[in-house]
Amino acid sequence: MAHGGRHDLHHPRPRLFRARTGGPRDDDGPKLLEHVLGWTLVVLLAVLVTRAGLM
């Protein structure tokens, strides 16, 4: 039988599993920060426009 199949898909050693808590991944840090800061700017601008009576 040729090489291949299900057994080749698995790593030969068991992997150590890290508990996922539902928080952002390590590589999503700057992207998440930009997203939060962008929405904060939108809300701040909406408050300023509303208080100035332009809307």
GROMACS .gro file of N, CA, C and O in nm:
model
  220
    1MET      N    1   0.086  -0.118   0.000
    1MET     CA    2   0.000   0.000   0.000
    1MET      C    3   0.089   0.123   0.000
    1MET      O    4   0.188   0.131   0.071
    2ALA      N    5   0.054   0.223  -0.076
    2ALA     CA    6   0.134   0.344  -0.089
    2ALA      C    7   0.117   0.432   0.034
    2ALA      O    8   0.021   0.419   0.110
    3HIS      N    9   0.214   0.521   0.051
    3HIS     CA   10   0.204   0.615   0.163
    3HIS      C   11   0.086   0.709   0.142
    3HIS      O   12   0.054   0.746   0.030
    4GLY      N   13   0.029   0.753   0.250
    4GLY     CA   14  -0.086   0.843   0.241
    4GLY      C   15  -0.194   0.797   0.335
    4GLY      O   16  -0.177   0.703   0.411
    5GLY      N   17  -0.306   0.862   0.326
    5GLY     CA   18  -0.417   0.822   0.411
    5GLY      C   19  -0.426   0.907   0.536
    5GLY      O   20  -0.359   1.008   0.551
    6ARG      N   21  -0.506   0.862   0.629
    6ARG     CA   22  -0.534   0.940   0.750
    6ARG      C   23  -0.413   0.952   0.841
    6ARG      O   24  -0.394   1.053   0.905
    7HIS      N   25  -0.330   0.851   0.848
    7HIS     CA   26  -0.221   0.853   0.946
    7HIS      C   27  -0.115   0.956   0.913
    7HIS      O   28  -0.045   1.003   1.001
    8ASP      N   29  -0.099   0.992   0.787
    8ASP     CA   30   0.000   1.092   0.750
    8ASP      C   31  -0.044   1.233   0.785
    8ASP      O   32   0.037   1.326   0.787
    9LEU      N   33  -0.170   1.253   0.814
    9LEU     CA   34  -0.221   1.387   0.845
    9LEU      C   35  -0.190   1.428   0.988
    9LEU      O   36  -0.192   1.544   1.022
   10HIS      N   37  -0.160   1.331   1.073
   10HIS     CA   38  -0.139   1.360   1.215
   10HIS      C   39   0.008   1.379   1.243
   10HIS      O   40   0.095   1.317   1.183
   11HIS      N   41   0.035   1.467   1.337
   11HIS     CA   42   0.172   1.489   1.381
   11HIS      C   43   0.217   1.367   1.458
   11HIS      O   44   0.141   1.309   1.534
   12PRO      N   45   0.343   1.325   1.442
   12PRO     CA   46   0.386   1.203   1.510
   12PRO      C   47   0.385   1.212   1.663
   12PRO      O   48   0.368   1.114   1.731
   13ARG      N   49   0.405   1.332   1.718
   13ARG     CA   50   0.401   1.350   1.863
   13ARG      C   51   0.273   1.423   1.902
   13ARG      O   52   0.225   1.507   1.828
   14PRO      N   53   0.219   1.393   2.017
   14PRO     CA   54   0.098   1.465   2.060
   14PRO      C   55   0.129   1.613   2.083
   14PRO      O   56   0.235   1.648   2.135
   15ARG      N   57   0.040   1.696   2.042
   15ARG     CA   58   0.057   1.841   2.058
   15ARG      C   59   0.011   1.884   2.196
   15ARG      O   60  -0.079   1.826   2.254
   16LEU      N   61   0.073   1.987   2.246
   16LEU     CA   62   0.028   2.045   2.372
   16LEU      C   63  -0.084   2.144   2.339
   16LEU      O   64  -0.067   2.233   2.258
   17PHE      N   65  -0.196   2.125   2.401
   17PHE     CA   66  -0.311   2.209   2.372
   17PHE      C   67  -0.314   2.327   2.468
   17PHE      O   68  -0.296   2.312   2.589
   18ARG      N   69  -0.336   2.444   2.414
   18ARG     CA   70  -0.352   2.564   2.495
   18ARG      C   71  -0.501   2.592   2.511
   18ARG      O   72  -0.577   2.581   2.417
   19ALA      N   73  -0.538   2.629   2.630
   19ALA     CA   74  -0.679   2.660   2.655
   19ALA      C   75  -0.715   2.791   2.587
   19ALA      O   76  -0.644   2.890   2.599
   20ARG      N   77  -0.824   2.790   2.512
   20ARG     CA   78  -0.871   2.911   2.447
   20ARG      C   79  -0.981   2.971   2.534
   20ARG      O   80  -1.078   2.904   2.568
   21THR      N   81  -0.967   3.096   2.570
   21THR     CA   82  -1.064   3.160   2.657
   21THR      C   83  -1.163   3.247   2.580
   21THR      O   84  -1.248   3.310   2.638
   22GLY      N   85  -1.149   3.251   2.449
   22GLY     CA   86  -1.239   3.332   2.369
   22GLY      C   87  -1.186   3.472   2.343
   22GLY      O   88  -1.248   3.551   2.275
   23GLY      N   89  -1.072   3.503   2.397
   23GLY     CA   90  -1.012   3.635   2.376
   23GLY      C   91  -0.942   3.643   2.242
   23GLY      O   92  -0.937   3.547   2.165
   24PRO      N   93  -0.888   3.759   2.210
   24PRO     CA   94  -0.820   3.774   2.081
   24PRO      C   95  -0.693   3.690   2.076
   24PRO      O   96  -0.630   3.665   2.177
   25ARG      N   97  -0.656   3.648   1.959
   25ARG     CA   98  -0.532   3.574   1.942
   25ARG      C   99  -0.415   3.671   1.953
   25ARG      O  100  -0.431   3.791   1.941
   26ASP      N  101  -0.297   3.615   1.971
   26ASP     CA  102  -0.179   3.699   1.986
   26ASP      C  103  -0.151   3.783   1.862
   26ASP      O  104  -0.105   3.895   1.872
   27ASP      N  105  -0.178   3.729   1.744
   27ASP     CA  106  -0.147   3.801   1.621
   27ASP      C  107  -0.256   3.901   1.583
   27ASP      O  108  -0.241   3.972   1.485
   28ASP      N  109  -0.366   3.907   1.658
   28ASP     CA  110  -0.474   4.001   1.626
   28ASP      C  111  -0.466   4.128   1.708
   28ASP      O  112  -0.555   4.212   1.698
   29GLY      N  113  -0.364   4.146   1.789
   29GLY     CA  114  -0.354   4.260   1.878
   29GLY      C  115  -0.365   4.395   1.809
   29GLY      O  116  -0.456   4.472   1.836
   30PRO      N  117  -0.275   4.430   1.719
   30PRO     CA  118  -0.282   4.561   1.654
   30PRO      C  119  -0.409   4.579   1.573
   30PRO      O  120  -0.466   4.688   1.570
   31LYS      N  121  -0.455   4.474   1.506
   31LYS     CA  122  -0.576   4.486   1.425
   31LYS      C  123  -0.697   4.515   1.513
   31LYS      O  124  -0.781   4.598   1.479
   32LEU      N  125  -0.704   4.449   1.627
   32LEU     CA  126  -0.813   4.470   1.720
   32LEU      C  127  -0.807   4.611   1.778
   32LEU      O  128  -0.908   4.680   1.789
   33LEU      N  129  -0.688   4.657   1.813
   33LEU     CA  130  -0.671   4.791   1.867
   33LEU      C  131  -0.715   4.896   1.766
   33LEU      O  132  -0.785   4.992   1.802
   34GLU      N  133  -0.678   4.880   1.640
   34GLU     CA  134  -0.720   4.974   1.536
   34GLU      C  135  -0.872   4.974   1.522
   34GLU      O  136  -0.933   5.081   1.503
   35HIS      N  137  -0.934   4.859   1.531
   35HIS     CA  138  -1.079   4.848   1.518
   35HIS      C  139  -1.149   4.922   1.632
   35HIS      O  140  -1.243   5.000   1.610
   36VAL      N  141  -1.102   4.901   1.754
   36VAL     CA  142  -1.162   4.965   1.871
   36VAL      C  143  -1.140   5.116   1.865
   36VAL      O  144  -1.233   5.194   1.891
   37LEU      N  145  -1.021   5.159   1.830
   37LEU     CA  146  -0.994   5.303   1.821
   37LEU      C  147  -1.076   5.368   1.710
   37LEU      O  148  -1.122   5.482   1.725
   38GLY      N  149  -1.097   5.298   1.601
   38GLY     CA  150  -1.178   5.352   1.493
   38GLY      C  151  -1.323   5.374   1.535
   38GLY      O  152  -1.382   5.479   1.508
   39TRP      N  153  -1.381   5.274   1.604
   39TRP     CA  154  -1.519   5.289   1.650
   39TRP      C  155  -1.530   5.396   1.759
   39TRP      O  156  -1.630   5.467   1.767
   40THR      N  157  -1.426   5.409   1.842
   40THR     CA  158  -1.427   5.515   1.942
   40THR      C  159  -1.429   5.652   1.875
   40THR      O  160  -1.501   5.743   1.918
   41LEU      N  161  -1.352   5.668   1.770
   41LEU     CA  162  -1.351   5.794   1.695
   41LEU      C  163  -1.487   5.823   1.632
   41LEU      O  164  -1.534   5.938   1.634
   42VAL      N  165  -1.552   5.720   1.579
   42VAL     CA  166  -1.684   5.738   1.518
   42VAL      C  167  -1.785   5.785   1.622
   42VAL      O  168  -1.863   5.878   1.598
   43VAL      N  169  -1.784   5.723   1.739
   43VAL     CA  170  -1.878   5.760   1.845
   43VAL      C  171  -1.849   5.902   1.894
   43VAL      O  172  -1.941   5.982   1.914
   44LEU      N  173  -1.722   5.935   1.912
   44LEU     CA  174  -1.685   6.069   1.956
   44LEU      C  175  -1.729   6.175   1.855
   44LEU      O  176  -1.783   6.279   1.892
   45LEU      N  177  -1.709   6.147   1.728
   45LEU     CA  178  -1.751   6.241   1.624
   45LEU      C  179  -1.903   6.257   1.623
   45LEU      O  180  -1.955   6.369   1.610
   46ALA      N  181  -1.977   6.148   1.643
   46ALA     CA  182  -2.124   6.155   1.647
   46ALA      C  183  -2.171   6.239   1.766
   46ALA      O  184  -2.264   6.318   1.754
   47VAL      N  185  -2.105   6.224   1.881
   47VAL     CA  186  -2.142   6.302   1.998
   47VAL      C  187  -2.116   6.450   1.973
   47VAL      O  188  -2.198   6.537   2.007
   48LEU      N  189  -2.000   6.481   1.916
   48LEU     CA  190  -1.967   6.622   1.890
   48LEU      C  191  -2.063   6.684   1.789
   48LEU      O  192  -2.106   6.799   1.807
   49VAL      N  193  -2.097   6.612   1.685
   49VAL     CA  194  -2.191   6.664   1.585
   49VAL      C  195  -2.329   6.686   1.647
   49VAL      O  196  -2.395   6.786   1.621
   50THR      N  197  -2.372   6.592   1.730
   50THR     CA  198  -2.504   6.603   1.793
   50THR      C  199  -2.506   6.721   1.891
   50THR      O  200  -2.601   6.801   1.892
   51ARG      N  201  -2.402   6.737   1.971
   51ARG     CA  202  -2.398   6.848   2.068
   51ARG      C  203  -2.385   6.983   2.000
   51ARG      O  204  -2.432   7.084   2.053
   52ALA      N  205  -2.321   6.986   1.885
   52ALA     CA  206  -2.307   7.113   1.812
   52ALA      C  207  -2.437   7.152   1.742
   52ALA      O  208  -2.449   7.263   1.694
   53GLY      N  209  -2.533   7.063   1.736
   53GLY     CA  210  -2.661   7.092   1.675
   53GLY      C  211  -2.658   7.085   1.523
   53GLY      O  212  -2.743   7.142   1.456
   54LEU      N  213  -2.561   7.016   1.469
   54LEU     CA  214  -2.551   7.005   1.323
   54LEU      C  215  -2.637   6.892   1.268
   54LEU      O  216  -2.650   6.879   1.147
   55MET      N  217  -2.698   6.817   1.357
   55MET     CA  218  -2.780   6.705   1.309
   55MET      C  219  -2.912   6.703   1.381
   55MET      O  220  -2.928   6.735   1.493
   0.00000   0.00000   0.00000
